[in-house]
XYZ file of C-alpha atoms in Angstrom:
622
model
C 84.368 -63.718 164.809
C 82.066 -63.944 162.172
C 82.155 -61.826 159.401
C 78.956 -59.635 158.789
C 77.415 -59.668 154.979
C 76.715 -57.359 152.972
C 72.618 -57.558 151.601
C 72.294 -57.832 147.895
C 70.395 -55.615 145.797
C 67.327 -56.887 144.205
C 65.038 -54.697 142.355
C 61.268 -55.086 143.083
C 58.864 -56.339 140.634
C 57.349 -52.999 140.366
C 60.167 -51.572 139.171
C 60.867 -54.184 136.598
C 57.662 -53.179 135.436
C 58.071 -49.701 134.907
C 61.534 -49.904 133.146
C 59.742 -52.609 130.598
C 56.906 -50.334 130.153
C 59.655 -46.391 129.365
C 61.246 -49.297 126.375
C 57.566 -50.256 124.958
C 56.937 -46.396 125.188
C 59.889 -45.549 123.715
C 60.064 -48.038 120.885
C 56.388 -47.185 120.343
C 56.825 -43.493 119.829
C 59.624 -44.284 117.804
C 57.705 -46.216 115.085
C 54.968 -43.490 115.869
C 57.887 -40.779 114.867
C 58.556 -43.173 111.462
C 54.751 -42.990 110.740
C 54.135 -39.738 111.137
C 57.290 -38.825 109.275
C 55.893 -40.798 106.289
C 52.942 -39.612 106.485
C 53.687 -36.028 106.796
C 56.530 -35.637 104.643
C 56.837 -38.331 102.415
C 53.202 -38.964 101.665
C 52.102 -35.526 103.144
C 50.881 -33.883 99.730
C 49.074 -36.556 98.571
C 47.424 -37.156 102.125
C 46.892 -32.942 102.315
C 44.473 -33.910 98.524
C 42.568 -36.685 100.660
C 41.965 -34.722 103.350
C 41.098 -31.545 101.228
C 38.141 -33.909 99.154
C 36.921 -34.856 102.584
C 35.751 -31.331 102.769
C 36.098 -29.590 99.388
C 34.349 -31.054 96.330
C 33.955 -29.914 92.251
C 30.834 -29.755 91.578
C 30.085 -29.809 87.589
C 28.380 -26.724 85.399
C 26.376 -28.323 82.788
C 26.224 -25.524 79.536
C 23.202 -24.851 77.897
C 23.163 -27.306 74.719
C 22.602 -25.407 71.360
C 19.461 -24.984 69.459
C 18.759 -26.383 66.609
C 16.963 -24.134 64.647
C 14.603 -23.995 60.902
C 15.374 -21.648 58.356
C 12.871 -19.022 59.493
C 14.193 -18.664 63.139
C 12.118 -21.510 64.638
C 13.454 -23.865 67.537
C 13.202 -27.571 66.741
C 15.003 -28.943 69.296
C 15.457 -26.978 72.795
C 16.204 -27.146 76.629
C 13.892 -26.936 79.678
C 14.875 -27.172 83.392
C 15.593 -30.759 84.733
C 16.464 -32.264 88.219
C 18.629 -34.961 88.439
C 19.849 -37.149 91.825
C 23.450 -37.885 92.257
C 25.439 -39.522 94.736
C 28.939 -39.256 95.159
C 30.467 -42.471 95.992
C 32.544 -41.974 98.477
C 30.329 -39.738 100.443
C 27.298 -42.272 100.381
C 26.520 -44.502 103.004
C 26.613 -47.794 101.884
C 24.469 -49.982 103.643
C 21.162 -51.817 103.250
C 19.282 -49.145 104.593
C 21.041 -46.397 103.027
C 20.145 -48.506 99.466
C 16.423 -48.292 100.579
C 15.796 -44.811 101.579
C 17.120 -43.375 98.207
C 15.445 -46.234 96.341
C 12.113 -45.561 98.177
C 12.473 -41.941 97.445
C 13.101 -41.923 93.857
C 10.982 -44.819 93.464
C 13.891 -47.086 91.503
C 14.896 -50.667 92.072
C 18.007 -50.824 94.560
C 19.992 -52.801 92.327
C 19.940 -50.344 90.162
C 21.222 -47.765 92.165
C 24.348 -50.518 93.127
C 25.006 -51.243 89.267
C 25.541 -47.752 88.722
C 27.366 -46.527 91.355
C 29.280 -49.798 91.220
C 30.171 -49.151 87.775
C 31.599 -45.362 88.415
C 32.686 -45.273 91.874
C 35.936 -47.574 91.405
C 37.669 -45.427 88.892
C 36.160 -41.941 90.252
C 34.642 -42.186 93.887
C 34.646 -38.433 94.565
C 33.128 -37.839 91.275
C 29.021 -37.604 91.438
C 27.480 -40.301 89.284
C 23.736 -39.813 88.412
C 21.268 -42.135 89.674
C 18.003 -40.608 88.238
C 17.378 -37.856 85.799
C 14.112 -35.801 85.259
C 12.851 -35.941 88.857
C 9.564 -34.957 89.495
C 8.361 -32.167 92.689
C 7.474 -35.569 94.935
C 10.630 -37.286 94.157
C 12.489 -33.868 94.845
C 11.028 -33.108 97.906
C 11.657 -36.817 99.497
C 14.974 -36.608 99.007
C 14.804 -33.128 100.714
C 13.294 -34.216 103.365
C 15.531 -37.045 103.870
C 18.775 -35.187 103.728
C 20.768 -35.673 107.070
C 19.932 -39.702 106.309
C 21.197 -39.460 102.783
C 25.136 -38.272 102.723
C 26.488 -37.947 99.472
C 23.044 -37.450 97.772
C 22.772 -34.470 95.974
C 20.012 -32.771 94.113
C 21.378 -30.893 90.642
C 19.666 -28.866 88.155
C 20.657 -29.504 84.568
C 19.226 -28.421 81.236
C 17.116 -31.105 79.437
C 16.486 -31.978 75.551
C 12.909 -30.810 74.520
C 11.352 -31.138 71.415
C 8.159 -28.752 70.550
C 7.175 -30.370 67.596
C 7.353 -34.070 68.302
C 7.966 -36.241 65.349
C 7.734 -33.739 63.353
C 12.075 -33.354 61.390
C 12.353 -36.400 63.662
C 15.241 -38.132 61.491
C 16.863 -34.786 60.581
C 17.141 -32.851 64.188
C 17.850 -36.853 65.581
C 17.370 -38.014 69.060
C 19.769 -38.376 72.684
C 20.752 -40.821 74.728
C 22.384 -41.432 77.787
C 26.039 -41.847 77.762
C 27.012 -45.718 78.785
C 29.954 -46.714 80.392
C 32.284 -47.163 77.624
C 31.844 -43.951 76.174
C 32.411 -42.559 79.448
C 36.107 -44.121 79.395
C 36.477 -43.114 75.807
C 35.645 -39.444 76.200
C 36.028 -38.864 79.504
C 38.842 -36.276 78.966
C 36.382 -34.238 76.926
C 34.711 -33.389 80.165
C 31.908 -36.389 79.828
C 30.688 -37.579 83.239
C 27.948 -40.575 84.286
C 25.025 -39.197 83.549
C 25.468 -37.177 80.310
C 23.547 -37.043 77.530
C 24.888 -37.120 73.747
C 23.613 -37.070 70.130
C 22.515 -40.557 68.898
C 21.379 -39.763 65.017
C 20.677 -36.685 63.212
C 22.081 -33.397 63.682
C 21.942 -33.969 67.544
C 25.118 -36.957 67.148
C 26.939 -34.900 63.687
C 26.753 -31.816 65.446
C 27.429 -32.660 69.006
C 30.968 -30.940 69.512
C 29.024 -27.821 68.451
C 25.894 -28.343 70.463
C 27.424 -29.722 73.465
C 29.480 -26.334 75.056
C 32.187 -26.282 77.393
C 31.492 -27.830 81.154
C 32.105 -25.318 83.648
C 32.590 -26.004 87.702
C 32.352 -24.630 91.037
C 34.497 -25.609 93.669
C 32.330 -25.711 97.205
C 33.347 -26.771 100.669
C 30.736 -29.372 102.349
C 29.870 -30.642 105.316
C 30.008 -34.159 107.059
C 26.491 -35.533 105.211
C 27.472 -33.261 101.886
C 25.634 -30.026 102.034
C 27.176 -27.318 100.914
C 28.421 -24.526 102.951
C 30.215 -22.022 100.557
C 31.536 -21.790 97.189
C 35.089 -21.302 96.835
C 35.995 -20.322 93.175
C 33.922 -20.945 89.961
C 34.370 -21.197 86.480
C 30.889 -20.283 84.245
C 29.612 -22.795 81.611
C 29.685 -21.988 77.759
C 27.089 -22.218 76.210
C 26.816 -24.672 73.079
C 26.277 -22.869 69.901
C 23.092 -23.017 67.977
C 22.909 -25.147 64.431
C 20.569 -23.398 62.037
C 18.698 -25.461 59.281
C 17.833 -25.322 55.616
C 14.765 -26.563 56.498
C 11.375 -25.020 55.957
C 9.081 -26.150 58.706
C 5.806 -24.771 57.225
C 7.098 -27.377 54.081
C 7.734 -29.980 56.272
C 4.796 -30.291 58.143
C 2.538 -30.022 55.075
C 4.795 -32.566 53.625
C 4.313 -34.511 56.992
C 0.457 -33.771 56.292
C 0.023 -35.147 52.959
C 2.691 -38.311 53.892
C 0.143 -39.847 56.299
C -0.044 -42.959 57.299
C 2.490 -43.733 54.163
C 5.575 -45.155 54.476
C 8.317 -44.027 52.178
C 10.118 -40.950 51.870
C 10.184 -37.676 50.762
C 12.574 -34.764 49.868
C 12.375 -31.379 49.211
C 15.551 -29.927 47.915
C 16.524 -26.745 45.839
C 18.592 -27.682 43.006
C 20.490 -24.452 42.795
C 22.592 -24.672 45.911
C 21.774 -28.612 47.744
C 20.049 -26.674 50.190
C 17.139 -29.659 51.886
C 13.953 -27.869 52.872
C 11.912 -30.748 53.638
C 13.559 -34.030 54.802
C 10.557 -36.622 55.450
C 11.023 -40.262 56.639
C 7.448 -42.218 57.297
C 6.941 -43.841 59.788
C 8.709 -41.713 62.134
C 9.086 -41.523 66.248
C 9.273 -38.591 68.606
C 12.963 -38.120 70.029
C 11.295 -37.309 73.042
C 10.451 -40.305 74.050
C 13.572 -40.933 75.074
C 13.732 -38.874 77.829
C 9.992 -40.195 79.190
C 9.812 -42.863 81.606
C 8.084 -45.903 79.483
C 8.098 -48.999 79.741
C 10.674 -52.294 78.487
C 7.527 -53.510 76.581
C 6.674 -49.869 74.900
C 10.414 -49.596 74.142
C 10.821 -53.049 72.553
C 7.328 -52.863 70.627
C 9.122 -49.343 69.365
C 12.437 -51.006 68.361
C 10.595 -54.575 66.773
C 8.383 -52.294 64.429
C 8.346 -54.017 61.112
C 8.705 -50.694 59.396
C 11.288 -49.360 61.678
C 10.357 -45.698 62.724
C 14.067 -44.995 63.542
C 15.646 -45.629 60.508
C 15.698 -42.826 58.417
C 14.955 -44.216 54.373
C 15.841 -40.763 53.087
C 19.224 -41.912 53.195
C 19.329 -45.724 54.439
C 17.052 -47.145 52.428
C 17.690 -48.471 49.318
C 15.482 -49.502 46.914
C 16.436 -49.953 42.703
C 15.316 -46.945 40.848
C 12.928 -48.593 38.430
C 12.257 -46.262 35.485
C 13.761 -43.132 36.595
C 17.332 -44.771 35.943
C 16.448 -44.345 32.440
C 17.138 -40.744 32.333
C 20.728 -42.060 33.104
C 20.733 -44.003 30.196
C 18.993 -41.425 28.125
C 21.852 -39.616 28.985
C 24.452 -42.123 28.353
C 23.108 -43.210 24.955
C 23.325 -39.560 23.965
C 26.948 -38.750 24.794
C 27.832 -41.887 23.563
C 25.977 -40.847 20.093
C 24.150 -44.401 19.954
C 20.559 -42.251 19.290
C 19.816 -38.813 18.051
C 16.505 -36.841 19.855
C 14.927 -37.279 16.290
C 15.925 -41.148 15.662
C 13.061 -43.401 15.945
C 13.303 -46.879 17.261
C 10.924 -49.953 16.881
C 9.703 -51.026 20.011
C 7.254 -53.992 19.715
C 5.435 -55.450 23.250
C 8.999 -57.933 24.288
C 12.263 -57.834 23.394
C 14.276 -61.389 22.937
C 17.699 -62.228 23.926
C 18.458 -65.634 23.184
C 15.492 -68.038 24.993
C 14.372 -64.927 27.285
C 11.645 -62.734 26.796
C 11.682 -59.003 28.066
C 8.240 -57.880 28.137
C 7.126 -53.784 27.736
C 4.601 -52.651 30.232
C 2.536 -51.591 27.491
C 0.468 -54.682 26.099
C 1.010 -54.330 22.190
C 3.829 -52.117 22.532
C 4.590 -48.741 21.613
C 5.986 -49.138 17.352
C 8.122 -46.500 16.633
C 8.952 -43.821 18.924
C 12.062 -41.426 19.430
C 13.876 -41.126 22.832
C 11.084 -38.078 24.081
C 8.134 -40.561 23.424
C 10.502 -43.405 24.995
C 10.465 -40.887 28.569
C 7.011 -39.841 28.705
C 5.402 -43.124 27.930
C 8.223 -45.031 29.858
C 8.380 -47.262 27.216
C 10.754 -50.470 28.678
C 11.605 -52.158 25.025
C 13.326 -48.760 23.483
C 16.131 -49.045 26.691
C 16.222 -52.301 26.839
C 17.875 -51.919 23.407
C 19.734 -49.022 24.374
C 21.254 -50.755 27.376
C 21.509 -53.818 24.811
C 24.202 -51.504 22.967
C 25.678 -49.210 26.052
C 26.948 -52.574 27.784
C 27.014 -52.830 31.823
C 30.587 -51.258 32.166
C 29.246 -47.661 30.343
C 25.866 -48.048 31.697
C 28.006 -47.998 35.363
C 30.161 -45.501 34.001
C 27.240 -42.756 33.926
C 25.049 -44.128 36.782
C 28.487 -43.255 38.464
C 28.918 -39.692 36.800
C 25.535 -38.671 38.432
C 27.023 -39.293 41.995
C 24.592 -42.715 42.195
C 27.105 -45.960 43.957
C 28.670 -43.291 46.579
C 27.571 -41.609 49.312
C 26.282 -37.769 48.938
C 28.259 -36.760 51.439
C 25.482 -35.005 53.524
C 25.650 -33.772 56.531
C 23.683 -36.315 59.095
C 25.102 -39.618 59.688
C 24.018 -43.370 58.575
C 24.180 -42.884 55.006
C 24.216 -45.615 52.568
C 25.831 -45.709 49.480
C 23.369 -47.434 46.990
C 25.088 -49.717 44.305
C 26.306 -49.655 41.275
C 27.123 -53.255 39.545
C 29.313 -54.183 37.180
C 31.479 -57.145 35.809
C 33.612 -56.805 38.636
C 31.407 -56.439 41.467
C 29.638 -59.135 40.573
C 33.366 -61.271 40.226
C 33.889 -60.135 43.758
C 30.869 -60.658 44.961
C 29.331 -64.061 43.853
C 32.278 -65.533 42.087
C 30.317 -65.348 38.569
C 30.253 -64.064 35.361
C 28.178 -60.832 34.348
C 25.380 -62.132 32.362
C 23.763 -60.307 29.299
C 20.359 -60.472 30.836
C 21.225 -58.468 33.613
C 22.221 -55.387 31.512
C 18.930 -55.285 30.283
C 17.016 -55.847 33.439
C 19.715 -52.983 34.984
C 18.833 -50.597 32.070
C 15.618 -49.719 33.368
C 16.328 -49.557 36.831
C 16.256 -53.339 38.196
C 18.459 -56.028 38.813
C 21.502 -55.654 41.312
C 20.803 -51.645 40.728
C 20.223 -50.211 44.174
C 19.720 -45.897 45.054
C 18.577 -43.980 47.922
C 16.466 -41.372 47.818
C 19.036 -38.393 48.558
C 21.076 -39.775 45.499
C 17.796 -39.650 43.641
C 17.474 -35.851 45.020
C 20.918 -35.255 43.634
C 20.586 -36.758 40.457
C 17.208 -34.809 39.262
C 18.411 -31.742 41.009
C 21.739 -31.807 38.418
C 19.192 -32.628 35.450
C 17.401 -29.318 36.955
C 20.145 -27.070 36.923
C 21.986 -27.948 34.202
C 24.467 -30.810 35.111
C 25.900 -29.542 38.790
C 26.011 -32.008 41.390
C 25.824 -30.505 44.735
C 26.512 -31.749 48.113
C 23.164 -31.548 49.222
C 23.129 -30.294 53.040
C 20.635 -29.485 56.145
C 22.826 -27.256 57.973
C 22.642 -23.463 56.912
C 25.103 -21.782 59.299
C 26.419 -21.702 62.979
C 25.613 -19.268 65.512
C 26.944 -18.431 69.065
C 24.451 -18.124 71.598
C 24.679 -14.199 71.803
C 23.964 -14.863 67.510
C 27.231 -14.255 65.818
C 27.396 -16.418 62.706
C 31.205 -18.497 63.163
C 30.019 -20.394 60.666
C 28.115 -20.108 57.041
C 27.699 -23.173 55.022
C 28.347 -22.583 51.187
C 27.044 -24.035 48.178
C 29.524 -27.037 47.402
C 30.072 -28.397 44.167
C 30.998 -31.916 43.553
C 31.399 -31.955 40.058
C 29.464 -31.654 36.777
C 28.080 -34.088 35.017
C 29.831 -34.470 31.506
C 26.874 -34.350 29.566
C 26.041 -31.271 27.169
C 23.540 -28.666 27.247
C 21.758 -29.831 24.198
C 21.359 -33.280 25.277
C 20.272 -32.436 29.152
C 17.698 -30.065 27.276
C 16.423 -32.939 25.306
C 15.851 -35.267 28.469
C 14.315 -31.786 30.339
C 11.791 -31.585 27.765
C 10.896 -34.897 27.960
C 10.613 -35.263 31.507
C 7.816 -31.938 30.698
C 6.153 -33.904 28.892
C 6.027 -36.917 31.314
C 3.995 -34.693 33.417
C 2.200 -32.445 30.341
C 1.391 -34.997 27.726
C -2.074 -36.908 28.108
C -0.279 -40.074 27.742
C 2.641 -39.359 30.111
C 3.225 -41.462 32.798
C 2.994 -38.493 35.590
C 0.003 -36.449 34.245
C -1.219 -36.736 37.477
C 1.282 -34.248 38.382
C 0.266 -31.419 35.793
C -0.725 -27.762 37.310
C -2.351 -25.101 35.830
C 0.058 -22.411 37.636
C 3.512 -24.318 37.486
C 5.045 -25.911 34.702
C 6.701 -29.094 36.257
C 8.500 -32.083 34.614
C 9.662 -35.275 35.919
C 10.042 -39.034 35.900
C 7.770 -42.147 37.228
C 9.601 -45.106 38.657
C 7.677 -48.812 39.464
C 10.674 -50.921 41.348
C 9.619 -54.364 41.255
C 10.345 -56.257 45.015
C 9.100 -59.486 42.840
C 8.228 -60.532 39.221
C 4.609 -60.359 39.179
C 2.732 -62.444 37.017
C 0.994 -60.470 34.230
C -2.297 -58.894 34.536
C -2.112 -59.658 38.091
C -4.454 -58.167 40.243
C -2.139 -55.332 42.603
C -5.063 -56.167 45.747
C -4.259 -59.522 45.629
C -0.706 -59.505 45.635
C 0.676 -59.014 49.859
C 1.534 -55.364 50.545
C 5.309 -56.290 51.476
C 5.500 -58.164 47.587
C 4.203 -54.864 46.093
C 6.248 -52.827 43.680
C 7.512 -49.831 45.598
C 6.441 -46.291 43.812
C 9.083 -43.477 42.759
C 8.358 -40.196 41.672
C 10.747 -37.222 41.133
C 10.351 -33.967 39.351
C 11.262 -30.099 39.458
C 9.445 -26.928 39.081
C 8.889 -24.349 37.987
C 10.030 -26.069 34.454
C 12.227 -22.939 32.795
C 14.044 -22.336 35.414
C 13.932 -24.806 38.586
C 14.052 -23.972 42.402
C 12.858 -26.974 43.631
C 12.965 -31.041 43.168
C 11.041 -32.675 44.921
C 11.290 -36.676 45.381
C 8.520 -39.125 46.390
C 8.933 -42.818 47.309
C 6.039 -44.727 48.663
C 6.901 -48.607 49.904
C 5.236 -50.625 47.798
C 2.818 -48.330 46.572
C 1.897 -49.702 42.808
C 2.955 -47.006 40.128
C 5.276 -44.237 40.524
C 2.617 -42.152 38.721
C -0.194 -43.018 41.034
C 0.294 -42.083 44.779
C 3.754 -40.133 44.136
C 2.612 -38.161 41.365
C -0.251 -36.851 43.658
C 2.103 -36.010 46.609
C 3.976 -34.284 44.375
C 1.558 -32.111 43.219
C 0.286 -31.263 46.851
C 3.826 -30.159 47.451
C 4.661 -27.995 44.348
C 0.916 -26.094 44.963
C 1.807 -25.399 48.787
C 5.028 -24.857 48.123
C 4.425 -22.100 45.075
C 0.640 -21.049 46.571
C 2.836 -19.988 49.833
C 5.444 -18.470 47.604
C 2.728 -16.491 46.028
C 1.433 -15.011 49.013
C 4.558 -14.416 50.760
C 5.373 -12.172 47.688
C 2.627 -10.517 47.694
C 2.931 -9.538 50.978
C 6.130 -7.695 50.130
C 4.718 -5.852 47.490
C 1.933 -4.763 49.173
C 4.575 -3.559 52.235
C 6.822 -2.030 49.779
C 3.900 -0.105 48.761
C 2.821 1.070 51.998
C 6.230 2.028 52.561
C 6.861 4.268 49.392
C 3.459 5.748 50.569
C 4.847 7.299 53.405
């Protein structure tokens, strides 16, 4: 009988199926599990940040920069409202069209727009970077209008740099620029973002720590496209502090006045104390112009002037001293007892060392004259001979004693230092022996001799008061902006100038009658109110041949005019310095300046006193 069999057991395809699908399911959720368990707890407070700036952004408080501010209370350099467009990187769309619309509304080139956010929005892509400052209403309202198609884009109110006076101070308030790329990596940690503006000369770059404030913030929740939708905490802006000048702005636009269409330089200072009332550079430039929107050719006609409006020659340029260094040697032959005020020296039209021939000014010469004829005629042949017998290395030694070869120390920056040459600069310098010749041509202010005109301030101003050199300074005092002084600026000595009170009284009275005698060089200078004295300068730029005609020589080969002098005589408050490019004789053009100055300057003073007096009087009335 056969045996019956028993039917094997073979699972249908359908089956198979679903048991292969439960161990992809399974294996799935476990790497799911490992995911999320990475995600969540081993990366889950970083990812919480991420998903917190998705929503929640830090939007910047830009402070109020300080004032700057003239002696009398009057704003040089203020703020105004500005609008500003910035995206934030990682909120922006970035696409073609995107690129467009904001480009079409702010009426800027779309690369630009890439090179600047490309430049920000690696390092900081939830950080807003500024695409266009000083919007205009139409610019404004495009972007308003296109808001839902521009995420990211963000419209921000920020104070802006305004000047009310133009050019006027130009070089001492300074001008602003736009903070570039690698200054935003370098100060970046003082709160800096793209965008920000910072002192580029002047007061606005020496005092920008002061100026600038502290950056407050608000932290704000946003929506999908950016908007706002509530502010979460916030933290208030400081306002910067204000900087208060020494300068007189009455002075220094009559100063401006008179300077027209000059170029030179001119300073105002008061000898007592280094206080600068009037600071004038010609040409100069408005540091608003900066914040307009010109053009790359009006920008690069302003930078390729010839007589370079930015630089400020009050104390960059350098220039030899001509015939005011011979006070300096006045000085120097007196302390050194080579002359007496009394000793007369022969002083025929040249003076000859070996082959050469050093000739006077004066055709015929000046015969024998003491060292106060010497300064008011200017005569060259008495220092040559008193340089002749002082030697380079004393000659230096003095130049040096009345703070000329160093920097003043003032308080703006891009000061030069001048020069002061000797056997050993010159060793350094050119690999040659100090020749004779060149102490004599250095003795009246030529040669390798080079001053600016703040050292030139500095010098007369010590003559002035009696032989103190004084830091001279444009800042007055710091103020918060509710007007609590943190800071007052003090009169600073640097030293005193070794030189007696005899012998700076003979080289006063001299430089009185520079400006008093009929035959001094300065007469031009004398006032019938004022007693002023002071010192005319010609610095040659080339030897001009003799009796040649000053119109026919090419304005940039012209001598270059000095002037200096202090008033009132007995008992100074002001030195004032003039220095006109090429402009002939120190006692021509300068002189006249000069004398403008003193007669505002002491006309004003007049009436200003007389104002008091007459409220006083009014006042004891009552």
């Amino acid at each position: 009988m056969l045996e019956r069999r028993k039917p094997i057991y073979k699972p249908s395809n359908g089956k198979q199926v679903s048991i292969l699908f439960v161990g992809i399911v399974i294996i799935a959720f476990f790497f799911l599990g490992l995911r999320l368990f990475y995600l969540q707890i081993i990366k889950g407070d970083e990812n919480k940040k991420l998903a917190e700036n998705n929503r929640i952004r830090l939007r910047k408080l830009i402070p109020q920069r300080g004032l700057i501010i003239d002696r009398h209370g009057t704003i040089l350099a203020g703020n105004i409202p500005s609008y500003r467009a910035m995206i934030v990187p990682e909120d922006f769309e970035h696409s073609p069209d995107g690129f467009k619309l904001i480009a079409r509304c702010l009426n800027i080139n779309v690369d630009e727009i890439q090179k600047r956010l490309k430049s920000a929005s690696k390092d900081f892509p939830f950080r807003p970077v500024t695409i266009k400052t000083d919007l205009n209403w139409k610019e404004v309202a495009h972007i308003e209008e296109e808001r839902s198609h521009l995420p990211g884009v963000q419209i921000v109110v920020s104070p802006k740099r305004y000047y009310p006076f133009g050019k006027t101070c130009s070089h001492v308030i300074g001008y602003m620029g736009m903070i570039n790329v690698h200054e935003l990596r370098k100060y970046e940690y003082l709160g800096y973002q793209s965008g920000d503006w910072l002192g580029r000369s002047g007061i606005e770059a020496s005092c920008e720590p002061i100026l600038r404030g502290k950056v407050g913030g608000r932290q704000i929740e946003v929506d999908a496209i950016g908007r706002e939708l509530k502010t979460l905490s916030e933290v208030l802006p400081i306002p910067g502090n204000n900087v208060i000048l020494t300068i007189d702005l009455p002075l220094q636009k009559k100063i401006e006045e008179i300077f027209k269409g000059k170029i030179g330089a001119v300073i105002a200072i008061d000898p007592r104390n280094g206080e600068i009332l009037s600071m004038v550079s010609s040409p100069s430039f408005d540091p608003g112009v900066f914040y307009k929107k010109i053009s790359k050719k009006e920008w690069m006609k302003l930078v390729k002037d010839p007589f370079h409006p930015f630089q400020n020659r009050c104390i960059m340029g350098q220039y030899p001293p001509g015939s005011l260094f011979k006070v300096v040697v006045a000085a120097a032959a007196l302390k050194e007892a080579l002359i007496t005020p009394s000793k007369k020296v022969f002083c025929p039209a040249t003076f000859i060392l070996g082959d050469q021939e050093y000739r006077d000014w004066k055709e015929g010469g000046f015969g024998d004259i003491n060292l106060k004829q010497a300064l008011i005629e200017s005569c060259d042949v008495y220092f040559y001979k008193l340089g002749y017998r002082l030697g380079i290395e004393k000659i230096a030694k003095y130049a040096r004693l009345f703070g000329l070869g160093r920097k003043t120390g003032i308080d703006i920056p891009g000061e030069k230092s001048g020069l002061v040459p000797d056997k050993n600069w010159k060793r350094k310098r050119f690999n040659e022996p100090w020749y004779l010749g060149e102490t004599i041509t250095c003795s009246i202010g030529q040669g390798y001799l080079l001053v600016t005109p703040i050292q030139v301030a500095s010098l007369f101003s010590a003559i002035a008061n009696g032989g103190i050199l004084y830091r001279p300074h444009l800042i007055k005092r710091i103020e918060r902006y509710d007007g609590i002084i943190t800071k007052e600026i003090l009169p600073e000595p640097l030293g005193k100038v070794s030189i007696s009170k005899e012998n700076l009284d003979v080289i006063r009275k001299a430089l009185i009658g520079v400006v008093n005698s009929p035959v001094g060089t300065g007469r031009r200078c004398k006032m019938e109110r004022v007693l002023v004295g002071g010192k005319t300068g010609t610095a040659q730029v080339i030897s001009i041949p003799k009796n040649k005609n000053e119109r026919e020589i090419p304005f940039k080969l012209r001598d270059h005019a000095w002037f200096a002098a202090f008033a009132p005589a007995e008992n100074p408050e002001l030195v004032v310095v003039v220095l006109v490019e090429h402009g002939g004789h120190g006692g021509n053009v300068p002189a006249l300046v000069a004398k403008d100055i003193f007669d505002f300057y002491f006309r004003r003073k007049s009436g200003e006193e007389m104002q008091m007096v007459m409220f006083k009087g009014i006042a004891n009335d009552r």
